[in-house]
GROMACS .gro file of C-alpha atoms in nm:
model
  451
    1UNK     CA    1  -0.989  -1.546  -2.937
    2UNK     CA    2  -1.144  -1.209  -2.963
    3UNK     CA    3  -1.003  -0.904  -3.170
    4UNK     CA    4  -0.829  -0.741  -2.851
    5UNK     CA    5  -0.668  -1.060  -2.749
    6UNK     CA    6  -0.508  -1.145  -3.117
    7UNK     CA    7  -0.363  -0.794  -3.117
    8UNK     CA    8  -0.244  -0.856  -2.743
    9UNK     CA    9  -0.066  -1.178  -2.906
   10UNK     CA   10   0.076  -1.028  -3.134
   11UNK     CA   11   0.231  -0.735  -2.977
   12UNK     CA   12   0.359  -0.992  -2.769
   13UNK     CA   13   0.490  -1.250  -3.065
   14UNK     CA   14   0.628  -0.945  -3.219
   15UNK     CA   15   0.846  -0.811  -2.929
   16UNK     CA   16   0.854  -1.029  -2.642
   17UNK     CA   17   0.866  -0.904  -2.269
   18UNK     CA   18   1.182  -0.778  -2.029
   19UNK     CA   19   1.367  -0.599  -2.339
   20UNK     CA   20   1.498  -0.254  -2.125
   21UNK     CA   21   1.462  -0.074  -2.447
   22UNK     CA   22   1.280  -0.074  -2.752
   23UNK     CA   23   1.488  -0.029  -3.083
   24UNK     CA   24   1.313   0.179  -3.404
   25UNK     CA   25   1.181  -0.184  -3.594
   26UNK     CA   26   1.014  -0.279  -3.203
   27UNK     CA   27   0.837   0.052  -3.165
   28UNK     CA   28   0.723   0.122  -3.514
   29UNK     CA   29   0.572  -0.278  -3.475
   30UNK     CA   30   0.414  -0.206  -3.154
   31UNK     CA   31   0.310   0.133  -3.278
   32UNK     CA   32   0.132  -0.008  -3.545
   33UNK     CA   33  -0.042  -0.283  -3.337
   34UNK     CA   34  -0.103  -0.026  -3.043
   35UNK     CA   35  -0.334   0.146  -3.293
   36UNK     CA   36  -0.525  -0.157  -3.379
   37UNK     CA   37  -0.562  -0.227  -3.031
   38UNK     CA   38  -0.666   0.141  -2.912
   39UNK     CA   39  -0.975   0.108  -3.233
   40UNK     CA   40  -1.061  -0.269  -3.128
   41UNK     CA   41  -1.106  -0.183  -2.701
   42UNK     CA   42  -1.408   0.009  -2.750
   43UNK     CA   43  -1.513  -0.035  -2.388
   44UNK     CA   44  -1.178   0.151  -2.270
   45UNK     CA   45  -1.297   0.497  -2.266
   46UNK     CA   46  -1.587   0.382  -2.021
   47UNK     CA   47  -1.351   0.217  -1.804
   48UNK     CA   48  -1.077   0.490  -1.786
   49UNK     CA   49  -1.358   0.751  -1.697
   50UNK     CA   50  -1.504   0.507  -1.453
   51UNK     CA   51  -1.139   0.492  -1.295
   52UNK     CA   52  -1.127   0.882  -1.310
   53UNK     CA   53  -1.441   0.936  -1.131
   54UNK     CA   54  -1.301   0.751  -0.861
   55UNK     CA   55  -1.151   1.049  -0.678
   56UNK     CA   56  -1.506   1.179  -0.605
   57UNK     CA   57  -1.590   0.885  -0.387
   58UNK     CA   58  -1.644   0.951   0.000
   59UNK     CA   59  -1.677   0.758   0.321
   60UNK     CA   60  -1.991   0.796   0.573
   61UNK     CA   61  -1.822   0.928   0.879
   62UNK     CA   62  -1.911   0.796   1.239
   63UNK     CA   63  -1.988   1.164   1.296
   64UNK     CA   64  -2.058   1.194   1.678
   65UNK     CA   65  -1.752   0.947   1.769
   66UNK     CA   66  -1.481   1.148   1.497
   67UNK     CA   67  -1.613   1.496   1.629
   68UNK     CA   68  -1.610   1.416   2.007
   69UNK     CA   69  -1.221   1.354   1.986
   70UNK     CA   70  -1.104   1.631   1.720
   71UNK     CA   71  -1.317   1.908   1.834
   72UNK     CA   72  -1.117   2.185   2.051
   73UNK     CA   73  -0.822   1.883   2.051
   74UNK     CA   74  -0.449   1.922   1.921
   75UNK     CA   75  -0.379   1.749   1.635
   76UNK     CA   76  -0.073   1.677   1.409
   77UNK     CA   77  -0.031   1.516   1.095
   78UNK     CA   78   0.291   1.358   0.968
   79UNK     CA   79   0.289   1.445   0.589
   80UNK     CA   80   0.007   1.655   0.629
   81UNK     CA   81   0.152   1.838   0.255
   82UNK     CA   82   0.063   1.529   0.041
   83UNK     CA   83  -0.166   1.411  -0.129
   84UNK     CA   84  -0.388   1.192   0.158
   85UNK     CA   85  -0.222   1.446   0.429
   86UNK     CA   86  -0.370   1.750   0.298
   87UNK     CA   87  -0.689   1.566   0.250
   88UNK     CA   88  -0.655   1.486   0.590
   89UNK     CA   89  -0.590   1.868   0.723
   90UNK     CA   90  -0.899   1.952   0.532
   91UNK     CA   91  -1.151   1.674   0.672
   92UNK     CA   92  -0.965   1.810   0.984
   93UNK     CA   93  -0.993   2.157   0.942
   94UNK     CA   94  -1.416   2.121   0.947
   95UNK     CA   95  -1.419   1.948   1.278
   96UNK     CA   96  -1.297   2.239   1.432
   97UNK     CA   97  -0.982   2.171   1.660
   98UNK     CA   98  -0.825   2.357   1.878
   99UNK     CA   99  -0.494   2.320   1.739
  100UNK     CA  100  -0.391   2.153   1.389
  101UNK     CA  101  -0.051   2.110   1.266
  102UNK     CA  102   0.107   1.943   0.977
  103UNK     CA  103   0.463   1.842   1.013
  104UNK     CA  104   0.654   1.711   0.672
  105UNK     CA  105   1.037   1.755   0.493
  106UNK     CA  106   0.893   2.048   0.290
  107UNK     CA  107   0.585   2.163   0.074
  108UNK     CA  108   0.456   1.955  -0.192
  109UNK     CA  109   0.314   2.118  -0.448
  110UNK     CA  110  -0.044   2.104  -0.590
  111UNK     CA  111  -0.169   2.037  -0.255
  112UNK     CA  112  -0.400   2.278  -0.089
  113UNK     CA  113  -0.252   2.428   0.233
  114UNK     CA  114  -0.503   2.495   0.576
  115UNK     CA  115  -0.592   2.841   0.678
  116UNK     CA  116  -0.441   2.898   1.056
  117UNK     CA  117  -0.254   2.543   1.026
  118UNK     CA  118   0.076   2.522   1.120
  119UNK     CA  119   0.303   2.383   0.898
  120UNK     CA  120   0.659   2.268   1.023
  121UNK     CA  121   0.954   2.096   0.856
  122UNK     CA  122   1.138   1.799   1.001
  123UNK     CA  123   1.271   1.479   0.891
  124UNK     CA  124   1.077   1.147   1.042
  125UNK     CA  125   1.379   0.984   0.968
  126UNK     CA  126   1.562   1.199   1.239
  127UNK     CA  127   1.438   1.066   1.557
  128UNK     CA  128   1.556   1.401   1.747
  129UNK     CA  129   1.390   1.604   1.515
  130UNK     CA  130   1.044   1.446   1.484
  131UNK     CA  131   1.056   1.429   1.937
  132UNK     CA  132   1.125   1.775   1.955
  133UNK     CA  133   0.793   1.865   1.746
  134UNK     CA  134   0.625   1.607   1.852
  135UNK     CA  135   0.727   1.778   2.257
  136UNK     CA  136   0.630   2.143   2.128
  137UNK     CA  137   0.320   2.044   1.979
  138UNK     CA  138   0.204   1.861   2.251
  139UNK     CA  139  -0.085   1.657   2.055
  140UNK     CA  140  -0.410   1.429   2.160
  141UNK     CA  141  -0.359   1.287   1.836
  142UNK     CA  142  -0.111   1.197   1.600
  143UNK     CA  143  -0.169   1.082   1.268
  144UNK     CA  144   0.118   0.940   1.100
  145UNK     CA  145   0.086   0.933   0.714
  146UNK     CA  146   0.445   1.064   0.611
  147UNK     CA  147   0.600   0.770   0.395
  148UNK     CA  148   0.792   0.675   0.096
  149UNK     CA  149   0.493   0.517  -0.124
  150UNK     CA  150   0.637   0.359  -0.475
  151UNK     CA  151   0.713   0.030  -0.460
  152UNK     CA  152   0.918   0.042  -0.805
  153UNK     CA  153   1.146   0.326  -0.582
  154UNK     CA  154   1.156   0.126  -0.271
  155UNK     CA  155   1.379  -0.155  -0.477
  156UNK     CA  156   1.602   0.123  -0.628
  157UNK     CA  157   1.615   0.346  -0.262
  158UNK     CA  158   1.571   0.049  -0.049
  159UNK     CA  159   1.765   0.263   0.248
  160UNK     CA  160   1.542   0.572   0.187
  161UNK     CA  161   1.232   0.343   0.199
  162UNK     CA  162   1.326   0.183   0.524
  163UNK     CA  163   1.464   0.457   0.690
  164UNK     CA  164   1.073   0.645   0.594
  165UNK     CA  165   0.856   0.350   0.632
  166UNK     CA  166   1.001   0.152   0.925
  167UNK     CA  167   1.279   0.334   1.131
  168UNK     CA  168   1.022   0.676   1.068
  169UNK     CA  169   0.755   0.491   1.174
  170UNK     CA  170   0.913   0.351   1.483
  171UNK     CA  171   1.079   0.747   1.547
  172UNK     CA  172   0.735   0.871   1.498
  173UNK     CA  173   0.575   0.597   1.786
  174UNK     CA  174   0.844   0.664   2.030
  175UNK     CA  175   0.825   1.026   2.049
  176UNK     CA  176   0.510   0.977   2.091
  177UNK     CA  177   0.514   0.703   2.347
  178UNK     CA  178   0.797   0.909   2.533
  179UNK     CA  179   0.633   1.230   2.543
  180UNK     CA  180   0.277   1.093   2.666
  181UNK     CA  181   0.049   1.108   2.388
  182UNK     CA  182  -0.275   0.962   2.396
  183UNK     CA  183  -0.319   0.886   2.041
  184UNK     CA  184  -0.177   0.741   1.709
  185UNK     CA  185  -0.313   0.623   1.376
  186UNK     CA  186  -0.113   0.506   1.122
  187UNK     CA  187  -0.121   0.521   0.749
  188UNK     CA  188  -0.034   0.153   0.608
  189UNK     CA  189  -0.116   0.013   0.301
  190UNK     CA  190  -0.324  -0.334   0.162
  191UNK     CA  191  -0.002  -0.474   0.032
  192UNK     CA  192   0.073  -0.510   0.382
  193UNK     CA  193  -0.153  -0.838   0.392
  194UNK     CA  194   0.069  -1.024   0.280
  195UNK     CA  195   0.263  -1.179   0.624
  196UNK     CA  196   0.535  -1.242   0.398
  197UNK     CA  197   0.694  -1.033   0.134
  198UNK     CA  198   1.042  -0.976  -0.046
  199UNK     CA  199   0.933  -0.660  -0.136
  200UNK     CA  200   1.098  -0.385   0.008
  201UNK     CA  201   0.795  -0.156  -0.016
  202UNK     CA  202   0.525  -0.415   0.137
  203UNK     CA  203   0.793  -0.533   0.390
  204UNK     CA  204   0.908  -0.162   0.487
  205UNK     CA  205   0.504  -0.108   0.620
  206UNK     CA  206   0.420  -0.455   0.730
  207UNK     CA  207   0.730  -0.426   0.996
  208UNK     CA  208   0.582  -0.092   1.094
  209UNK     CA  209   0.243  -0.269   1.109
  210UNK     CA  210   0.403  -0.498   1.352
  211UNK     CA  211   0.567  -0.225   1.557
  212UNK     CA  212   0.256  -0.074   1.601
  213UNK     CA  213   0.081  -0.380   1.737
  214UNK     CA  214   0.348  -0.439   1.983
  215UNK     CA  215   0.305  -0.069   2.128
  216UNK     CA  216  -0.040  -0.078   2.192
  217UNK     CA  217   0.007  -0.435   2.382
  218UNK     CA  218   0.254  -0.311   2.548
  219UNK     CA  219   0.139   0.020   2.670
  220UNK     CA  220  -0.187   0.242   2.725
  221UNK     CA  221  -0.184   0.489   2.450
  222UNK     CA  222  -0.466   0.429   2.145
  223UNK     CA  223  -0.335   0.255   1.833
  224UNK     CA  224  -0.450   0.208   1.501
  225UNK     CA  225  -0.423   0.244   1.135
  226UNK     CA  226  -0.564   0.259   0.832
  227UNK     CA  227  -0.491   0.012   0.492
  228UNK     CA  228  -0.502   0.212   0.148
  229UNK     CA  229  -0.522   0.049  -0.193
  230UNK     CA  230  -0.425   0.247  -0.531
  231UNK     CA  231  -0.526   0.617  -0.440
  232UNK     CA  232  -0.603   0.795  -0.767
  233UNK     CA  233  -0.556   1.137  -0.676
  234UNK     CA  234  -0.173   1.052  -0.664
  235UNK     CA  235  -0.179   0.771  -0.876
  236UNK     CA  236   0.219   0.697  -0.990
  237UNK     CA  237   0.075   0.482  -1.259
  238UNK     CA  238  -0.144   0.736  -1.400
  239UNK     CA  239   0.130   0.988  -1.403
  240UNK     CA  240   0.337   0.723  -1.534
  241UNK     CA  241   0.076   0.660  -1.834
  242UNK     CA  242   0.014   1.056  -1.898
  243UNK     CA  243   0.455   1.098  -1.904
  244UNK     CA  244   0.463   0.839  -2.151
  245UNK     CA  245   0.180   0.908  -2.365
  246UNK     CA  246   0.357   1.269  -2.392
  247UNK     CA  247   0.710   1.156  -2.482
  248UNK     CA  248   0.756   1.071  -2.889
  249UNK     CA  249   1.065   0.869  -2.778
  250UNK     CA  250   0.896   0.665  -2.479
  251UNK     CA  251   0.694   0.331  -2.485
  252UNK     CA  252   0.428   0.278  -2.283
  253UNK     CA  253   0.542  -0.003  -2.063
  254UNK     CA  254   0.295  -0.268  -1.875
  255UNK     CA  255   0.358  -0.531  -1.661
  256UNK     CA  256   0.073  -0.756  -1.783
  257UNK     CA  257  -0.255  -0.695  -1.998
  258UNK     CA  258  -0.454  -0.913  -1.755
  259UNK     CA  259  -0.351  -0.643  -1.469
  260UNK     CA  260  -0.643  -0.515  -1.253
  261UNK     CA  261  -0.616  -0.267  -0.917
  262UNK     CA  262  -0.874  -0.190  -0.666
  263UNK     CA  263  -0.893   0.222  -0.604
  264UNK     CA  264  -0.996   0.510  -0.380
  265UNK     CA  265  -0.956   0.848  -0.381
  266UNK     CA  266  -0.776   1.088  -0.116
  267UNK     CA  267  -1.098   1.195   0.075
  268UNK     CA  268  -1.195   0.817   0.144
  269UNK     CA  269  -0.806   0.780   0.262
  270UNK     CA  270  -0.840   1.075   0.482
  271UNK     CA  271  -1.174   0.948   0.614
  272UNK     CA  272  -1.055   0.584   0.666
  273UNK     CA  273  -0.825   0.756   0.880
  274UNK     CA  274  -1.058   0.940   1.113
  275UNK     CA  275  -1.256   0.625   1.085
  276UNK     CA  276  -0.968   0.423   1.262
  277UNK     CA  277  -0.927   0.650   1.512
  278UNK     CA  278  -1.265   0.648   1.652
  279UNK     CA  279  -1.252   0.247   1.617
  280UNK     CA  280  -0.927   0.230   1.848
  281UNK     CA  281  -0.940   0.077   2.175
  282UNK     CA  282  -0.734   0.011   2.436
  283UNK     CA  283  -0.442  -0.278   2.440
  284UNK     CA  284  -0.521  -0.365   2.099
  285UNK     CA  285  -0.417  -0.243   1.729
  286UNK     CA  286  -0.704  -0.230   1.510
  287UNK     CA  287  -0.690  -0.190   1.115
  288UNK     CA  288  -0.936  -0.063   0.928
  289UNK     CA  289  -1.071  -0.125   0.554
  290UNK     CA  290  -1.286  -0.007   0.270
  291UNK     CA  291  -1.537  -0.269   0.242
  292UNK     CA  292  -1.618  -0.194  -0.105
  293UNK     CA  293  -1.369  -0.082  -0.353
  294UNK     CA  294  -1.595  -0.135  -0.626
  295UNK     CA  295  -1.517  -0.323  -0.929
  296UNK     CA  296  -1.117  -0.365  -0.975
  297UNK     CA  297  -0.976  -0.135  -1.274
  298UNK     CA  298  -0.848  -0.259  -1.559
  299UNK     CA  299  -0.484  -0.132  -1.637
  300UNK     CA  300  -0.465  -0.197  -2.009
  301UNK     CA  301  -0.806   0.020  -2.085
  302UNK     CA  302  -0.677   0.292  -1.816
  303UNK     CA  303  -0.383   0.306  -2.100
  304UNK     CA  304  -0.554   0.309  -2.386
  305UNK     CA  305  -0.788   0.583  -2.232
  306UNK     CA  306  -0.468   0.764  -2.184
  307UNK     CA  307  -0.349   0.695  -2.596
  308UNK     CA  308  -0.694   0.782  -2.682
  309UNK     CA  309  -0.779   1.100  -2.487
  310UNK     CA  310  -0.391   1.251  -2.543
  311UNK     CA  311  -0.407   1.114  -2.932
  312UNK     CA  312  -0.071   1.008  -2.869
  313UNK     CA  313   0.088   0.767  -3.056
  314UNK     CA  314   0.350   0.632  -2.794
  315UNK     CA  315   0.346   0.244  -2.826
  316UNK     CA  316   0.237  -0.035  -2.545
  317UNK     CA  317   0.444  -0.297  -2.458
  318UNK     CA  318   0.397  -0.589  -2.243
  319UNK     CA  319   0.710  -0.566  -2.064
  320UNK     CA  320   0.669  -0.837  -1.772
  321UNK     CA  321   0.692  -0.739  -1.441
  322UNK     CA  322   0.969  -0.521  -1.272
  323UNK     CA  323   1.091  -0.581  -0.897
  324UNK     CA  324   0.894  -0.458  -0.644
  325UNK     CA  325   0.559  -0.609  -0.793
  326UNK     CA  326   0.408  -0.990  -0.744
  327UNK     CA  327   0.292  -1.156  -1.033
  328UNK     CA  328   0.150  -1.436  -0.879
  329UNK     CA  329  -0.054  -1.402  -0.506
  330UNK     CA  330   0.075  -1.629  -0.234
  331UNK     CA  331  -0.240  -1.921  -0.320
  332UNK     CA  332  -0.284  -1.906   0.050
  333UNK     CA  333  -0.421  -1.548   0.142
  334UNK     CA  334  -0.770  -1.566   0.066
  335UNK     CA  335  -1.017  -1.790   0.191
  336UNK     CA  336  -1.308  -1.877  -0.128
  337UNK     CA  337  -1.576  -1.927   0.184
  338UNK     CA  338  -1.484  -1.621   0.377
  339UNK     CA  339  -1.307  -1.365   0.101
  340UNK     CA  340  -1.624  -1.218  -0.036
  341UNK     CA  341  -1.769  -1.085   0.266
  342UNK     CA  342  -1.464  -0.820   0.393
  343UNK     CA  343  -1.259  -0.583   0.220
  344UNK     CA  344  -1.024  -0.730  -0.011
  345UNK     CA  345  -0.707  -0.567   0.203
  346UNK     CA  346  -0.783  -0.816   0.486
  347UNK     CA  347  -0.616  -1.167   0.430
  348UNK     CA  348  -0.806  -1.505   0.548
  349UNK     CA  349  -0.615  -1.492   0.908
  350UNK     CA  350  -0.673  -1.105   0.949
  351UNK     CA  351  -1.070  -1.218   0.853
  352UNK     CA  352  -1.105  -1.371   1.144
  353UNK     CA  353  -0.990  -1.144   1.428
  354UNK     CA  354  -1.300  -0.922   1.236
  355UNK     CA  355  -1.409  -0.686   1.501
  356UNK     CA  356  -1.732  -0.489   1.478
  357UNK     CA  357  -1.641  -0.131   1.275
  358UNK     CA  358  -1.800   0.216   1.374
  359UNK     CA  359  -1.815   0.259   1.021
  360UNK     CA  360  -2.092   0.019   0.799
  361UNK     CA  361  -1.890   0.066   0.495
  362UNK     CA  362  -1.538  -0.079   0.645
  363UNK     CA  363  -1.380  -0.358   0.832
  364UNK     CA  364  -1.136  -0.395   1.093
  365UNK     CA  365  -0.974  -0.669   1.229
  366UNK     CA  366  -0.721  -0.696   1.544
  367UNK     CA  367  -0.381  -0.746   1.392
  368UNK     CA  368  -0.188  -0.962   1.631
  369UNK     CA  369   0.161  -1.166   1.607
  370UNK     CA  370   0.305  -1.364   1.916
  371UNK     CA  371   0.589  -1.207   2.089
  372UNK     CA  372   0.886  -1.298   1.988
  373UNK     CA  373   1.216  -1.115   2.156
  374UNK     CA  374   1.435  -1.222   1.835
  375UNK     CA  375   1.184  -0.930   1.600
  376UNK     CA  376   1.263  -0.671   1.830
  377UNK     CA  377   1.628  -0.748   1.817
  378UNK     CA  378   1.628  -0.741   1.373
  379UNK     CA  379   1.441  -0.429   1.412
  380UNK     CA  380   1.716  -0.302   1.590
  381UNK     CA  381   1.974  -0.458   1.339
  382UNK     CA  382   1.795  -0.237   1.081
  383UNK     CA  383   1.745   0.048   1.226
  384UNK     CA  384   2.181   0.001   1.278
  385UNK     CA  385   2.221  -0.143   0.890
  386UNK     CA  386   2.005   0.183   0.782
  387UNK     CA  387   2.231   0.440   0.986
  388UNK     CA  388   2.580   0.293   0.928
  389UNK     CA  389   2.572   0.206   0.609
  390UNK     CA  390   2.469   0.312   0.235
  391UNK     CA  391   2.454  -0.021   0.083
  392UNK     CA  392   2.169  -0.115   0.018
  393UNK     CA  393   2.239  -0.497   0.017
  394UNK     CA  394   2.261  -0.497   0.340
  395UNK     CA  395   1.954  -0.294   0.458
  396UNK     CA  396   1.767  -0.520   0.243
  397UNK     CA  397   1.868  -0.813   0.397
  398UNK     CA  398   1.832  -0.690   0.765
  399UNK     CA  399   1.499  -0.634   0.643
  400UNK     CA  400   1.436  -0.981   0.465
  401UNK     CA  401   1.566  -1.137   0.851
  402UNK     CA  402   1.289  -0.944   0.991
  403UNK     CA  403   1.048  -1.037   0.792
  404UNK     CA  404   1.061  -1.389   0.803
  405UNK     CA  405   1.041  -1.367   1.166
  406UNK     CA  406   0.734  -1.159   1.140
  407UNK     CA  407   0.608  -1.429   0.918
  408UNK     CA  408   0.623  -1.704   1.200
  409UNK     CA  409   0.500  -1.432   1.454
  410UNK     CA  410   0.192  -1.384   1.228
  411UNK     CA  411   0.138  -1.742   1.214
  412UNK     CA  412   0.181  -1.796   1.566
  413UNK     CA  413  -0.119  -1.608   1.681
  414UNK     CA  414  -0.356  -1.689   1.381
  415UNK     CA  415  -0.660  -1.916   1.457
  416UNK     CA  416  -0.573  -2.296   1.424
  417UNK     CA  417  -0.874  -2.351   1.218
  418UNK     CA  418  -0.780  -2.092   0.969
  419UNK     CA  419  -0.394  -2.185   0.959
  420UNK     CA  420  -0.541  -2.577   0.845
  421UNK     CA  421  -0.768  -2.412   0.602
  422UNK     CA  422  -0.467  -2.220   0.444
  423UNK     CA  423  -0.262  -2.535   0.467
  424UNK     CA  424  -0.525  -2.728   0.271
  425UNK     CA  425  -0.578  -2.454   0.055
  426UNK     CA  426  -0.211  -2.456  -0.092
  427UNK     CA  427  -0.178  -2.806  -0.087
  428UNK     CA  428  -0.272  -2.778  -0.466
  429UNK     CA  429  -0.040  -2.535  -0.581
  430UNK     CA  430   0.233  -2.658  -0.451
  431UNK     CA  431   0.445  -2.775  -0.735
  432UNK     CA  432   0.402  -2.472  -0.948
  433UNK     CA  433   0.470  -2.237  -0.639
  434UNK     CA  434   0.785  -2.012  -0.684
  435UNK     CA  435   1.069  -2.101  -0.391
  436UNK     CA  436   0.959  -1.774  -0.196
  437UNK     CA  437   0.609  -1.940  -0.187
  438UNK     CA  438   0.735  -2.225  -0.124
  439UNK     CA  439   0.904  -2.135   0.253
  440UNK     CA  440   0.588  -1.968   0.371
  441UNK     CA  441   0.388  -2.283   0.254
  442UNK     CA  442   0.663  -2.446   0.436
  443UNK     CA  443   0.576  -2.230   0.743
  444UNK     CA  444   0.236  -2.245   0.729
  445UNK     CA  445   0.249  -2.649   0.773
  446UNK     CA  446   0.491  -2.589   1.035
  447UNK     CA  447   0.171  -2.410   1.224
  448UNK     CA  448  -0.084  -2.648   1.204
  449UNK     CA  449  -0.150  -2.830   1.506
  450UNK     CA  450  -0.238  -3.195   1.403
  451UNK     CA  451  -0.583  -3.323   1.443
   0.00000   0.00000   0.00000
């Protein structure tokens, strides 16, 4: 056991995880140990700046195909005053189009604003509100990137987080489905790999996932979308660190010290985008990758990078994890013989319905689930839970109905070989699987076709 590692042990012997507070004896002990630990992780300074310089990072741009449909086009952007979305307006802004608006609930600040871009104010969550822009406008192209994006929130506001992410999303498609236009791309995120989550956050954007792959089977207009990982422009946790590491009364609270996060910055998010868009085609939905997201970041040097560029003093603690976060990976999503060739946001089915990209540094894959008439019906039940009621019980288990029928709609359409793969795969882990992993292993054997 090295130096770092007894520390880690004892911090943890000294005050063990999933206290909601820390009394004066457990932070002066911690204090004391988080000081020994901050000296001993000599690496960590490397490692936070490597993490930092992150947000420099760009994508190489099909060019020719991104130009050909922005230039002299209309184009709106759903949360065009965030982080990503103003990235967006600006990558935007250079192509030269003919119109570019950003439409949002109101200004966020620090975010650079678009000379001659019109900015508007609506609610996605109001479906009349978001049609009537969407009908003035008039756009070629829609990108939809307004959402609510923390998954510790989404188990707190889990009626905010579906009414953003899901009914939004589905207010934001129909508009745009209704009032003829050509084009959508979608915002998601890599959590959304996982077919099955109880998650509010990862559930809230795999069901728009979904509705977004029905639309484009079921009509003409170009969809597609784009998967983000850990964006460190905005990065909650390393606002969350900074906070901390600036409050004398605070502790510095992680999940795990073995944590470790792929990341991209806003301008590869905002390229990704315009990458999926000139990978759409017709009749299917297409989502697109990062390749490579470089070597994952460790979360307990990111910290003490924080401790030791501040000087603060604010203790760590090992707090085990709070909802709206997965300890453990479903044993089942990655594939050992395929996982190391695609991005790491692309599970083992979505790896192979791999489809040629027109950029060399991402993937895409079709993202298909068998029609089933019993999802469309739950999305309506939630979309009804979300606008009768407050309680957030119920939303969340309108959503947990959907989402184990998007499950078996996912596994429906996957490749037979893969689904026996997976099923092998998980065979293994089986008896130290939690119950949630447990049903979708359950699933997943209920898929394979026997031999």
């Amino acid at each position: 056991m090295g130096e770092s590692e007894r520390i880690i042990e004892a911090m943890r012997q000294a005050v063990p995880p999933a206290r909601p507070a820390l009394d004066d004896a457990d932070a002066s002990a911690l204090r004391k140990l988080t000081g020994e630990l901050v000296e001993a992780r000599t690496g960590a300074s490397a490692e936070y700046e490597r993490y930092r310089s992150i947000a420099s990072r760009e994508l190489c741009l099909p060019e020719q195909a991104v130009a050909s449909r922005i230039e002299g086009a209309t184009v709106l952007v759903t949360g065009g005053t965030g982080c990503v979305g103003s990235a967006l307006m600006a990558q935007l802004a250079r192509l030269r189009p003919g119109r570019l608006a950003s439409v949002s609930r109101g200004r966020t600040l620090g975010w650079p604003v678009q000379p001659g871009a019109e900015y508007r104010q609506a609610d996605i969550t109001s479906a009349a509100a978001i049609r009537e822009v969407i009908a003035d406008v008039g756009p070629d192209v829609i990108f939809h990137v307004a959402a609510q994006r923390s998954p510790a929130l989404a188990e707190t506001e889990v009626r905010g987080t579906v009414a953003a992410n899901t009914a939004g999303a589905r207010n934001v498609l129909r508009a745009a489905a209704e009032t003829g236009v050509p084009q959508v791309v979608c915002a998601s995120t890599g959590k959304a790999l996982r077919p099955y989550s109880p998650e509010v956050y990862t559930a809230s954007k795999r069901a728009a996932e979904w509705m977004g792959a029905d639309l484009a089977a079921s009509t003409g207009m170009l969809l597609s979308a784009a998967r983000f990982t850990h964006v460190v422009d905005n990065s909650i946790v390393h606002e969350r660190l900074r906070a901390w590491a600036g409050d004398r009364r605070a502790s510095m609270r992680l999940h795990g010290e073995d944590i470790s996060f792929y990341a991209q910055s806003a301008v590869e998010s905002a390229q990704l985008l315009l990458t999926a868009m000139a990978g759409a085609v017709p009749g299917e939905f297409r989502v697109h990758a990062i390749t490579d997201l470089g070597w994952p970041v460790c979360l307990l040097d990111v910290a003490v990078g924080v401790l030791r560029e501040t000087g603060s003093r604010t203790p760590l603690y090992i707090s085990g994890y709070d909802p709206g976060y997965e300890e453990v990976a479903f044993p089942g999503l990655y594939d050992p013989a395929t996982a190391g060739d695609v991005s790491p946001l692309m599970n083992a089915f979505e790896t192979a319905a791999a489809v040629p990209s027109v950029c060399p540094r991402t993937d895409a894959f079709r993202l298909e689930f068998a029609p089933d008439p019993a999802a469309v019906k739950l999305l309506d039940l939630l979309g009804e839970a979300c606008g009768r009621t407050r309680d957030h019980g119920a939303v969340r288990q309108a959503l947990d109905d959907l989402s184990w029928v998007l499950l078996n709609a996912t596994l429906a359409a996957a490749d037979p070989g893969v689904l026996s793969r997976c099923a092998s795969l998980i065979r293994h882990h089986e008896d130290a699987m939690s119950p949630v992993h447990r049903r979708v292993s359950q699933a997943v054997r209920a898929h394979v076709v026997p031999s």
